[in-house]
Each structure stands twice: as C-alpha cells, then as structure tokens.
Amino acid sequence: ANYIWTSGRRHEGGTRVVHDFHFNRSTPSCNLYLALQQSKSLVAVAGRTVFKIFRLDECRDEPAGGYSLSDMHILPNNYQRKSKQNLSGLDTAIADIVWSPSDESKLAWGSTNNKVFVLDINKEKYRMFQCHSRSVNCVVFHPSTPLLLSSSNDGSVFCYDLRSPETEAVACANFSTGGDNAVRCIDFSRVNENLFATGQESGTIQVWDIRNTQKPERSFHAQHSVITCSWHPNSQFNWLATGCHRQNTIGILDFSSTHFTAVRHLDTIQCISPVLKVRWRPDCDMHIASTAKTCDKNIYVWDLASHYLPDRIFEEHTGDMVTGFDWVGPDWLLSVGKDGRIILHHYSDGYRPADWVNPCSLAVSCRGSLAASQSTKKLPADPNVLSVQLMQLQTQPPPPQQQQPALGRNFSLTNAVGVSGAGARHRGSAASASSAVTATIVQWNRTSTPGEYNLVEYRCPSQKLPLGTDSFVHLAKHYRLSGASLSEVCAHNFQLAAGLGLDSAACLWQLVLCAFGVEEEALAAASAANAASAAEASASLNLPEHQLGADELAGGGGINSASMSVTSASASAPANMPNSESVSALLSLDDVDADRRLGLGGSTGGGGGSAGGGGGGSSSGGFAFIDAGLQSDSATLDDDFDGGGAGAGVGGDTDVGELDAASAGGFGDASSKEPNDYLFSDGEPATADEEFFADGTGTGAAPLEQSQLPLQGLWQQKPQQAQQHRKRRQQRSGSWQLLQQQQQQQQQQPPQHQQEFLPSDLPPLTAKLEADLSGMVTDAMYELVNCGHVQTVATACVLLGDRLRDKLDESVAETWMLSYIDLLHSHQLFVESAALIGACGFLPNVALLNQQSTSISLICAACNYPSKQGFTCARSLCKQRPLLCVICHRTVRGLYLWSRACQHGGHFDHLMDWYSKNSVCPECGASVDFGI
Amino acid sequence: MAAESEEPIIGSYVVGNFPAQYGYDQPVDLMNGQAASNANASNGRLTVGGGVTSQVDAASAGVGAAMPPIGSASTASIAGAATAGTTAMPQTPPEEKPRILVMGLRRSGKSSIQKVVFHKMSPNETLFLESTCKIQKDEVSDCSFIQFSVWDVPGHIDYLTDIFDTSDTFAGTGAIVFVIDAQDDYMEAIDRLKVLVSGAYNVNPRIKFEVFIHKVDGLTDEQKIEVQCDITQRANDLLIDIGNGNEVINIHYHLTTIYDHSIFEAFSKVVQKLIPHMGAFESLLNIFCNNSGLEKAFLFDVATKIYIATDPSPVDMQVYELCCDMIDLVVDVTTIYSEGQESDELGFSEDTCSSIRLDNSTVLLLRGVDRHLALVCVLREESMDRQGIIEYNFQRVRQGLQRVLTLKQSLSSSIAAASDSQVPGALKSVEASLSNGAA
C-alpha cells in the first residue's frame, strides 16, 4: 500500500506515502506545513487540526533506501493538554513552522491569530509572543544566534531574542518595512548571516542587516507580488529566488555584484500556476523546486539551464494542493499536502517531461535554404539511446520550367525526406535527437538557371582555413569593395573565396547575399508594386461601380475570394513585371474583402504577396492553406525569408508533398503566362478572363486546377448577370477600360513610376527580414574572425557599411578594419589598403587614416614664423622672398627640395648635388638625414 | 438666503464634518463657501448669479494669485455639483468615514476611475469621457465605509498655493490617491507628486499616500515592472528630503488599469489601510474559513466591489474577479426583480444570499451582512456537504462583524483605546461560538 501508481508507472525507487492523516469529509482538509530539522532527524507537521512531530530515520536495510517516519509520542499529548487549558492558538491555523538551526530542540510557529510561539521540545515549554496586529505569515530563525524573526500581514517584521527571560513576551526589534504591505516571506542569506531578505505582497524585496532596524540595506521592486523567497544554499551563489503568485513566475536575483545597489535579474522561470513556495535543491546548484498555490497539485523541479520545461514533476499528491515540502537530501524530497499525506519522493521517480517532447528543429543555412526537422511519431521514453545518423537527402526531379522570368529568381520547393539525426549545423536536432527520427526537410532553393539545383549541404564550417600568404594577397587584390549592386559584388567575392577553397569565407558571402541582396531586389519589386498600387488607387475613383460588380463576384463567398487571391498571386509571380502586379491589384478589386488585403499585399511589394496570401488563408479553409503555401513560394521568389518561415509552418503539415507539387507546377504555369495575354485588351473582361483560366487549367497542376474551378464557375456566371444588368456591366467595363488605360500609361512610363514611388515606405516584411538575418551575418562574422580570418569579414563590413550599424558594435568593426589594414601594410599592399580606407566612410576613425600625416606645416626659413599660404611667410615684417635656393639664391621654379628641420632648400638639382657630397645644410650647417 | 441654505447642506459635505481623530480643528470660510456654492447649485435654490458671487467671495478669501477666470471657476463648481447631485446624498448626520482624495494630472484617468469604480461605467465607455480640465469635486457617499472625494486637479493649478486651503483639505483626509499615467511621460507627475506630498505631509503626517500607476493595460509585464521601478526610484529620490529626521514618508505604488480588476483591488488595498480594526475583520474571516472549510472569504462593499477584508491567505486575482462578477450578477438580479425598492437603492440587504456552483468543483457563496456589505466565500464542492455548519457559522460571524462595526461607528477619539480592548473580546466570543463540525 505504500507504493503509488502514477501515469501507469510504478515507483519502485522509494517514493512512498510515509504518513496519512486520513482527512475525510468529517474532518475537513487544512493547510499543513512541514518543518525539517537541519540534521534531518525530526519533522514537524502542523495545520489547523494537526500538530505532530515525527522522527525521520534512514532506512539502511531496504534496497531502495530512503527514510521512514515514526511518531514521537512524548510531545503532542503534553502539548495538547496544555493547549486546551490556556492556548486558543492551536485552534486557529498555523501559518508557518520552522526548526531552529542553532538549537535543534526549539521549534517556532506563527499562527493566523497574530501570535508567534516558540516551543522547546526537551523542556516541553513554550513561549508566546503577540506583537503583530494581523496574521503572521512567516517565522524564521537566525542561522547561528537564538533570534527569531516573524513577519505579518500588517507589514511589520519583529525580531525576538530567545535568550531574554522567559516571562518576557515582547519583541526586541521592529524592522520598519515602510507602510503596511503584507510581508510574506523572510529568509536569511547564506553568504552573510546578518543579512536577510523580506518579500512583500506589493512586490518589493528588501534586504536588511539584522543590526539596523531603521532602514533596509536594499529595497527594490522585483515582481508583482512576492510570496516566497529562498537564498541559494550554496554560499558561492549569492542568489535569491523569489516566487510570484500573480504572474506565476520564479525570479532569480543575483546579489553578487560588488556594486552596492545593483541587483541583477538573472532569470525568470515561467511556471504553470501561482507559485506558493520555492526551495533550492541541495548540492544541485541549478535546481529549484516549487509548488503551486492553486490549480496544481504537483511539485516541480526546474533546471535553470533549461527552464522551459520542468526537469522533474512529482505528481503523487493526487488529492489536493501541496502546502509544504523540504529537501531531505539531494535525492529525497518530503512533502505534505492538504490531502493529509506526507510523501517521501525519490528524485529519480519524478516524471521527466523532456522525455515526451517531440524533437524538432528549424535552421536557416547561409545558402538561403531553410530546414525543418520533426519527429513524426512519439518517442519511447528512452533517453539513453542517442544515435545520430547521417542525413540523406532525396531530391525530387526538378519540375519542368517553360520559361524563365527575365529578372526574378525562381524558387523551387524540393521536398527531401530522409532519415534524420543531425549534422553540426543542425543544432536543435543534434541536441534532441534520440533513436530514429524521421525528418522532413523542406528546402527553398534558389537557382539562377533552369535545371540547376543547390542541395542543402550540411558541412561543418569549423574546418581550419587553408589560409596562406598567397591566398591572402590574392584575395586582397581581387576582392571587390563596390560594384553595381551588392548582390553582384557578393557573387563575385563568393566565387573568389570558393575558388580558393575558403569555405567559411564563401559561406559568409553567401549569407551576406541572402541577407542583404534581398533588400535591393525587394526594393525594386516594391517600386513595381507601388506603381501597381498607384493604378489601383486611381482606379478606386470608380469604386462604387466596382463594388456593384463585386457584389456579383463575391457571391461565391470565402473560398472564391481565397482562390481569387490564388490566381492573383500566381499571376503576380513574375514580380519584376509591373503589368502582372497591376493585374493582381486589379483582380483584387473585384472582391470587396480581398480588396483591402491584396491592396495591402500589392503595396508591400513582391514579398508582400505573402501577406495577402496569409489574409486569404485566414478567411477560408483548405484551399486557403495551399494558397498560403503558394504565395509564400512566390514570396520566396524575392528571397523573402519571412515567407519562408510561413512556408515552414506549412511544411510542418503532412501534405508538404502536395503543396510542393502544386507550387512547382502552378508556379511554372503562372510564370509562363505572358501577362499581356489576359489583360483586358478587348474591353470584354469576362471572355478574356475565361480564356485565361482555360489556359491555366489546361496546363496547370492538379491542385491548382482544383483551386481554380470555383473561380471559373464564377467567371462564367458573370456574363449572364452582365446581360441582365447591362447598364451596370457597361459601367464596369468602362472602369475596366479606365484601368487598362492606366496600365498602358504605366507600361509606357515605368521608370517614372519607379522613381516616384521608390522613396515611399519599404515593405515592412523586408525590414523585419533584414533585422533577423543581419544578426546571423554578424554571428558568422564573429565566428570567422575567431577562426583567424579577418580579411573577408573586414571586406564584408566595408561592403555592408551602415547596414550593420544596429547589430555590430562600431568599435568591433573598427578593430577588424584596423587589423586588416595592418595585415595589408605588412604585405606591402598599400594600394589595396588605401582603397579599403577610402571605402570606410561609415567608420570615421578608419576613414580618417588616409588623411593622417598628409599635411605638412611649413615655417618661414628666415624668421621661423609659420607660413600662411604656401611658402609665403605670414608675417608682414618678414621681407624674405619665398622659395629661395640656398645654393644659387634665386627663386626656385619647378621642383623645390628642402629640409624640414631647418626649412632651407632650393633647386632640386643643386641640393641633390650638394647632399651627394655633404650631409649638412649649406646655409645653417644643420645635419640633414635622408634616411627613411 | 445663502446662510439658510448652507446650514443643512454642509453636513453632507466632507468639509464640515471631519472626524475628531483626524485632527480637524476649525472650519475655514473658503471651503464652506465652495461647499455652499456647490450645494446651492445642486439644490437649485440659488440662481446661477448667486453661485458666481459666492465663488468670487471664496476666491478673494483665498490667495488669489493665479486664479482661474471667475467664469470657469463657477462652471467648475456647478459641474461638480451636478455630479454630486446625482448621488442623492441623504441629509443624515455624518458618519465618521475616512476620506480618500483622488488627485493627479490632467488626463491621467481620474474621471475614468471614478466612473468605473463608483458609477459602474463600462471601461470602454470611458473613452468618450470629456477631459475635465477644471477642478471638479465629486463626493461618492453611498459606500458604507469610505467617503470618496475625487478631485480632478489639472496640471496648471498648484495644489498648495492656489485656491485650496491645504490645512483644511488635507486634515480630514485619510489617504490621497495620486494617479500617474504610465503610458505618458511621468516626470511632471512625479514633480507634482512631490509638491503634493510635502504639502499634505506638513498638514497631516498621518495621510497615507498611494500612487496608482495607471493605464498599464498597454504595457507588457516587463514594462510594468520597469515603469514601477522607475517611478518608485524617482519618487523616492525626490521625497527623501521631505520627511523630517528619521521619519520616512512611505508611498505605496499600485499598477492599475480600468480594463481589469486591478483598479478595484488597488482601491481595496487603500481602503483596508484606513479601516480601524482591520485585524479583527481578518481574524473573524480567518476563523470562519478554518472552521467551515472555506478556501477564501471576502468581505465586500457591494456598491463598489471593493473588498474590505479577507482572510490572511494571499489573494488570487482570478478568485477576486470571480467574486466581483458574482456580486455584479446578484446585484443585477436583485435590482431587476426586487419589488418596491427605490431606484437608487441596490436592493441589497442582509437577507440577500446566493450560491453558484461552478463546473470546476468550486462553489461561490454570497451572504449579505448589511445594506452595504456582503460576504463572498469560495469553497470546494465537498465542503458544501456541511452547509448547515457553514450557515450556522455565518450567522455567528455576521453577529461578530456587526459588533465590530458598531464598535467602530460608536468610536470617538475619547474611547478609541477602550474600544480597542473590546474588539478582542468580541472576537473571542465569536470564536468560541463557532462550530467546526468536529464536535
């Protein structure tokens, strides 16, 4: 009967109920508190109806070990007899109970009727203090001297000296905590035993010196409400753990800073339910146990190293809340709950949630591909098996591509299903991989020519760089610092680094290309989109008519609108063509709902198509989901990693393969369409569109067909209605024509539109993307520099310039730059160094290097007065002619050679002649040194 | 005419009837004048012109250095009177209730707080409140324990030098609630707080200062902590030199927003500090909880949903919200279906009772204590088996509560000490009479 079954697992390690107070309906449950002697020999358990002291004996004979509890009969009888006589205190709930660490026979408790009791179990005598005006919350002994502290709801903290005469029942000190906020907890510091911390319900934590009752040493606001606090038992860590029951958090504060007032907030553990009590696990510095105040009957042990999941959960208290617990040792935990059970837990019997977590991970590689891996089945709870297997990638045959867009890069989605494990790049899964995990890797891959596919390469980047003088000089001479576009320069530099076998450097270039090359393209796309939205804006003058039309069109409801956005998105796939963009905007006008969304999508640029897709996706079910996937593909056309992220969400779903096929096929179609084909050239929109969709379904892949079917019906339906409402149709076709005119105008003058709309806001998606990836870029830079390769990093810095300002400390960049310049100098690559410095406009300190020591101040040779302009003496009194040759005493024309020491000089020929024989100045005899 | 109309009405205003223990000594003409003008306007006995003249008198009696224009001052008083008039103050002899002043810069949310807490306005409607840019005084007196006096004081008026008579204002005040807009730049507010605290402290060192860091609904948890730390730090730095000698002025800070129950809870905390014999209430509820197997018990002021006392265990926000909602429900039902009640009455009495069983095996019990107070308990479903014991205990506790209340109300400065000794006696008798079901 002593064993407990939980979650179908039998606890054999020693977790067992050691005592049961048998609360039932006739004797209602109450809060029980538990106190453990420091020597772990006696346990006191107290509550409203319970007051018991147990002896805790170690079981040496049992194989499982552990402890057993036995009643100590000497005390309770005696005590209870007394209590009946003159103590009404025991009838009210005991709020906190504690053993004295210095004198093991002393036991103190506070009660909710404002009293504090101290009991000497040897003498069977107790003392009572009544100083508080409201319920006592916490009692605590000084670690070495017989002092007792108690705190109360009335906001007071009293200190009692137990050495005082027994008749005396007053406190020896009152700490003025300031106001009447309930003080919920006290704990003495393990580092300095004169210090103790108090936690108030208002969230204030105060640290007091017990010798100073006037003013706390520190007082600061930590959390919304502090209900429990505990100093770290290891005095090396000057940490205080505080539990907050309002926010369900445990905060870890670091007091070790030498600066007096600075308290560092180390960590916050987010618990599931309001925290009632925290206790550090002895001998395990990073573990802390907590119980919940409401809603939760478990004891959690958190590991500070990974606190998103509890390290262990003890869920043996099935009846009611755990109200008191303490660690008997690092492996044994004694707890008591409102259910009246005292349970001894063995640490290894705790439930480990981490065993049941599905390993999954997501990684973005420097080559622009994104990998997500996820286990497809629940793992057996066997953490010991950890096998890492090599990744095998299967690639599907490339989807046929009929036509390559002129500018836009094409993205294909390859679905690689392999046996996972992890490479070094695949950090998440390396950490969590256990046994065989089936992983799905979705990769967005960028190709520049049809049929060429980069696969994800999981190569370890930490190989030693084959760095030699030759490659350094080669790179220094051929790295380009500027060019027509960032992507072009990056590509050039990438080729260079890859050609030399510098994989890490090449990686960096590719990463830079991914991170920042995007921006430029997005900018271009945005300008195109803006032009489109301009057309839309002007078209919205005719909005009433359009809304009439929209009423007809939107009859199909959400699915239609979603599929509408599918087609518009796929039509907009070649984002470099403004026409197609405007078509998407135009189509979007047809639906009132889609209007706003796609208008938004259009205005946020090519990448913003995914925003519209997201909106469409949210409006309707399955179609829209595919739709979102499609759109994110077309979004990744512009290297939009955000869209890639959305796609990753899709990739988590099971039908990645379908999606992939759909996107690849549909995408090829859409890009193959010549946009002008389905523009409304004949002024009869219905037929034109029908034609388009007939084409689309003829060549499209199956999912796309599906998505177009309702749409087709819709458009077929339209002419009938149009006949019925001829007048309206005329209005509408009028507006079509107007739009068409707009488009034609726009076609004729795309550059103007671009210029006009270029400065307008950048797509927010792209901005976000940049922020995300630039962090990766700087990380890669740091890594590369740590490998000892500053050259590429410095060059990349120059190339990126201000774009890294947020992420990269200027002083760091400066250091890199200066060390690279030093290296260049030591290789006598002065030209390259000068070019580098010249390009360093964003680092003023470096950029000024080229200007340092480039100006020479001149002094008049005659009067040693600084020259003003050229060689002319600034002093008006000085009548000396400038540039006088000391040999021939004529004014020099042509080359003038002079000594900076004495300012005497003359004709180049004369002086060269002179100095070939002499080493002193002909005029003044000062020695002249020609040494460089 | 003015003198006649003043006499009976002064009593309903806080100005004329400070409890003796708050150190009030002499009435000042200025405040009487203002009260009179308010009262006159509310009663409609005087013409508007009369109100203006009395306002002018009041202004000339004050310092009058940076007076607002007379016209605006008079409208202010009329506006204040209008709201005061709606609360329908009974002209009964005053009870000794501590008074709470709500102050703060303009647009910090005082009127919203007032409307939400005391007038049951929905928080969303407060968006449409016009900003009170003039001094506006509003007395809320249908709360049984506390007299609230909400003063909207715009930023350009100096509390201490302008038309207020500080000694009079602050002497009868139990607590000052200063509202700071957390989403705004609060530097000016802190400066103003310092002026206010120093002025009020000099007049009445027993005033409790409470700062509501308001409108925190727009902030994340981290920002809340940050703002509170920052305001606390700055305010304490400024205030450190105000207290004389060792005495430190303690200011309490609350994070509040009208969009959840934090504003009610903050007010509860403030009110609890002003209630004498708070410990007695707490002990009573504690005894009640322990003997009846309750999880939590609140003593609510029904009109404002402020809890006046609770048992010593920490208050959970969710539980508190649950109890508030229950009170709303019961009050709504009683106001709709009670017969023969006046429209402004809550329809709440000591006979009111209700119990709600939730599907998470929790039961909410509500029992009326008197016209203003209700006891709301949270208990587990199992404990309802012993409902008879709970009922019996509740009757006893109600007697105890009423005894403490009468003690408090008969309290005057001369017998305060004596009554202090009576409270434990009352407690003991209640405690002895309670049944815990074990016997």
Coordinates of C-alpha atoms in Angstrom, one line a residue, chain A residues 711-886:
Chain A
L711 CA -13.4 30.6 -59.8
Q712 CA -14.0 29.5 -63.3
G713 CA -17.6 29.0 -62.5
L714 CA -17.8 32.3 -61.0
W715 CA -16.4 34.0 -64.1
Q716 CA -18.7 32.0 -66.3
Q717 CA -21.6 33.1 -64.2
K718 CA -20.7 36.7 -64.6
P719 CA -21.6 37.3 -68.2
Q720 CA -25.2 36.1 -67.6
Q721 CA -25.5 38.6 -64.8
A722 CA -23.9 41.1 -67.0
Q723 CA -26.6 40.6 -69.6
Q724 CA -29.2 41.1 -67.1
H725 CA -27.7 44.2 -65.9
R726 CA -26.4 45.6 -69.0
K727 CA -26.1 49.0 -67.8
R728 CA -24.1 48.0 -64.8
R729 CA -21.9 46.0 -67.0
Q730 CA -21.3 48.9 -69.2
Q731 CA -20.3 50.9 -66.2
R732 CA -18.0 48.2 -65.1
S733 CA -16.4 47.7 -68.5
G734 CA -16.0 51.4 -68.6
S735 CA -14.0 51.2 -65.5
W736 CA -12.0 48.2 -66.8
Q737 CA -11.1 50.3 -69.7
L738 CA -10.1 53.1 -67.5
L739 CA -7.9 50.7 -65.6
Q740 CA -6.5 49.4 -68.8
Q741 CA -5.6 52.9 -69.8
Q742 CA -3.8 53.3 -66.5
Q743 CA -1.9 50.2 -67.2
Q744 CA -0.9 51.3 -70.6
Q745 CA 0.3 54.5 -69.2
Q746 CA 2.2 52.7 -66.7
Q747 CA 3.7 50.4 -69.2
Q748 CA 4.8 53.3 -71.2
Q749 CA 6.4 55.1 -68.3
P750 CA 7.5 52.6 -65.8
P751 CA 10.7 54.4 -64.9
Q752 CA 8.9 57.5 -63.8
H753 CA 6.6 55.5 -61.6
Q754 CA 9.5 53.8 -60.1
Q755 CA 11.2 57.0 -59.3
E756 CA 8.0 58.4 -58.0
F757 CA 7.3 55.6 -55.6
L758 CA 10.7 54.5 -54.8
P759 CA 11.1 56.6 -51.7
S760 CA 7.9 55.5 -50.2
D761 CA 7.9 53.0 -47.4
L762 CA 9.8 49.9 -47.7
P763 CA 7.8 46.7 -47.3
P764 CA 7.7 46.0 -43.5
L765 CA 8.3 42.3 -44.2
T766 CA 11.6 43.0 -45.7
A767 CA 12.6 45.3 -42.9
K768 CA 11.9 42.7 -40.4
L769 CA 13.7 40.2 -42.5
E770 CA 16.8 42.3 -42.6
A771 CA 16.8 42.6 -38.9
D772 CA 16.6 38.9 -38.5
L773 CA 19.3 37.9 -40.9
S774 CA 21.7 40.6 -40.1
G775 CA 22.1 39.0 -36.7
M776 CA 23.1 35.9 -38.4
V777 CA 25.5 37.8 -40.6
T778 CA 27.2 39.3 -37.6
D779 CA 27.3 35.9 -35.9
A780 CA 29.0 34.5 -38.8
M781 CA 31.4 37.4 -38.9
Y782 CA 32.4 36.8 -35.3
E783 CA 32.9 33.1 -35.9
L784 CA 35.1 33.8 -38.9
V785 CA 37.2 36.3 -37.0
N786 CA 37.6 33.8 -34.2
C787 CA 38.9 31.4 -36.8
G788 CA 41.5 34.0 -37.6
H789 CA 40.2 35.2 -40.9
V790 CA 39.6 38.9 -40.6
Q791 CA 40.1 39.6 -44.3
T792 CA 36.7 38.6 -45.6
V793 CA 35.0 40.0 -42.6
A794 CA 36.5 43.4 -43.0
T795 CA 35.7 43.4 -46.7
A796 CA 32.1 42.4 -46.0
C797 CA 31.9 45.1 -43.4
V798 CA 33.0 47.7 -45.9
L799 CA 30.6 46.4 -48.4
L800 CA 27.7 46.5 -46.0
G801 CA 28.6 49.7 -44.4
D802 CA 25.8 51.2 -42.4
R803 CA 23.6 48.3 -42.8
L804 CA 25.1 46.5 -39.9
R805 CA 25.1 49.5 -37.7
D806 CA 22.4 48.1 -35.3
K807 CA 23.9 44.7 -35.0
L808 CA 27.6 45.4 -35.0
D809 CA 29.4 47.5 -32.5
E810 CA 31.3 50.2 -34.2
S811 CA 34.4 49.6 -32.1
V812 CA 34.4 46.0 -33.1
A813 CA 34.2 46.8 -36.7
E814 CA 36.9 49.3 -36.3
T815 CA 39.2 46.8 -34.7
W816 CA 38.6 44.4 -37.5
M817 CA 39.2 47.0 -40.1
L818 CA 42.4 48.2 -38.4
S819 CA 43.8 44.7 -38.1
Y820 CA 43.0 44.0 -41.7
I821 CA 44.8 47.3 -42.7
D822 CA 47.7 46.3 -40.6
L823 CA 47.9 43.0 -42.4
L824 CA 47.7 44.7 -45.8
H825 CA 50.5 47.0 -44.8
S826 CA 52.7 44.2 -43.6
H827 CA 52.2 42.6 -47.0
Q828 CA 53.0 46.0 -48.6
L829 CA 49.6 46.1 -50.2
F830 CA 49.3 49.9 -49.8
V831 CA 47.1 50.5 -52.8
E832 CA 44.5 48.0 -51.5
S833 CA 44.8 49.4 -48.0
A834 CA 44.2 52.9 -49.3
A835 CA 41.2 51.7 -51.3
L836 CA 39.8 50.0 -48.2
I837 CA 40.3 53.0 -46.1
G838 CA 38.6 55.1 -48.7
A839 CA 35.6 52.9 -48.7
C840 CA 35.3 53.0 -44.9
G841 CA 33.1 56.0 -44.9
F842 CA 30.9 54.6 -42.2
L843 CA 33.7 54.3 -39.7
P844 CA 35.0 57.8 -39.3
N845 CA 38.1 56.8 -37.3
V846 CA 39.2 54.4 -40.1
A847 CA 38.3 56.7 -42.9
L848 CA 40.5 59.4 -41.5
L849 CA 43.5 57.2 -41.7
N850 CA 44.1 58.3 -45.3
Q851 CA 44.2 61.9 -44.3
Q852 CA 46.5 61.5 -41.4
S853 CA 50.1 62.7 -41.9
T854 CA 49.2 64.1 -45.2
S855 CA 49.6 67.7 -44.4
I856 CA 52.9 69.4 -43.6
S857 CA 53.1 72.6 -41.8
L858 CA 55.7 75.0 -43.1
I859 CA 57.8 77.5 -41.3
C860 CA 59.4 80.5 -42.9
A861 CA 63.1 79.8 -43.4
A862 CA 64.1 83.3 -42.4
C863 CA 62.1 84.1 -39.3
N864 CA 60.8 80.7 -38.2
Y865 CA 57.3 82.1 -38.3
P866 CA 54.6 79.7 -39.6
S867 CA 53.9 80.2 -43.2
K868 CA 50.4 81.2 -44.2
Q869 CA 49.9 80.2 -47.8
G870 CA 52.4 78.0 -49.5
F871 CA 55.8 79.1 -48.6
T872 CA 54.9 82.8 -48.1
C873 CA 55.7 84.0 -44.6
A874 CA 52.6 85.0 -42.7
R875 CA 54.5 87.9 -41.0
S876 CA 54.3 91.1 -42.9
L877 CA 57.6 92.3 -41.5
C878 CA 59.5 89.4 -43.0
K879 CA 60.7 90.5 -46.3
Q880 CA 62.3 87.2 -47.2
R881 CA 61.4 86.1 -50.7
P882 CA 59.8 82.6 -50.6
L883 CA 61.4 79.6 -52.2
L884 CA 64.9 80.9 -52.3
C885 CA 67.6 78.5 -53.3
V886 CA 70.3 78.3 -50.7

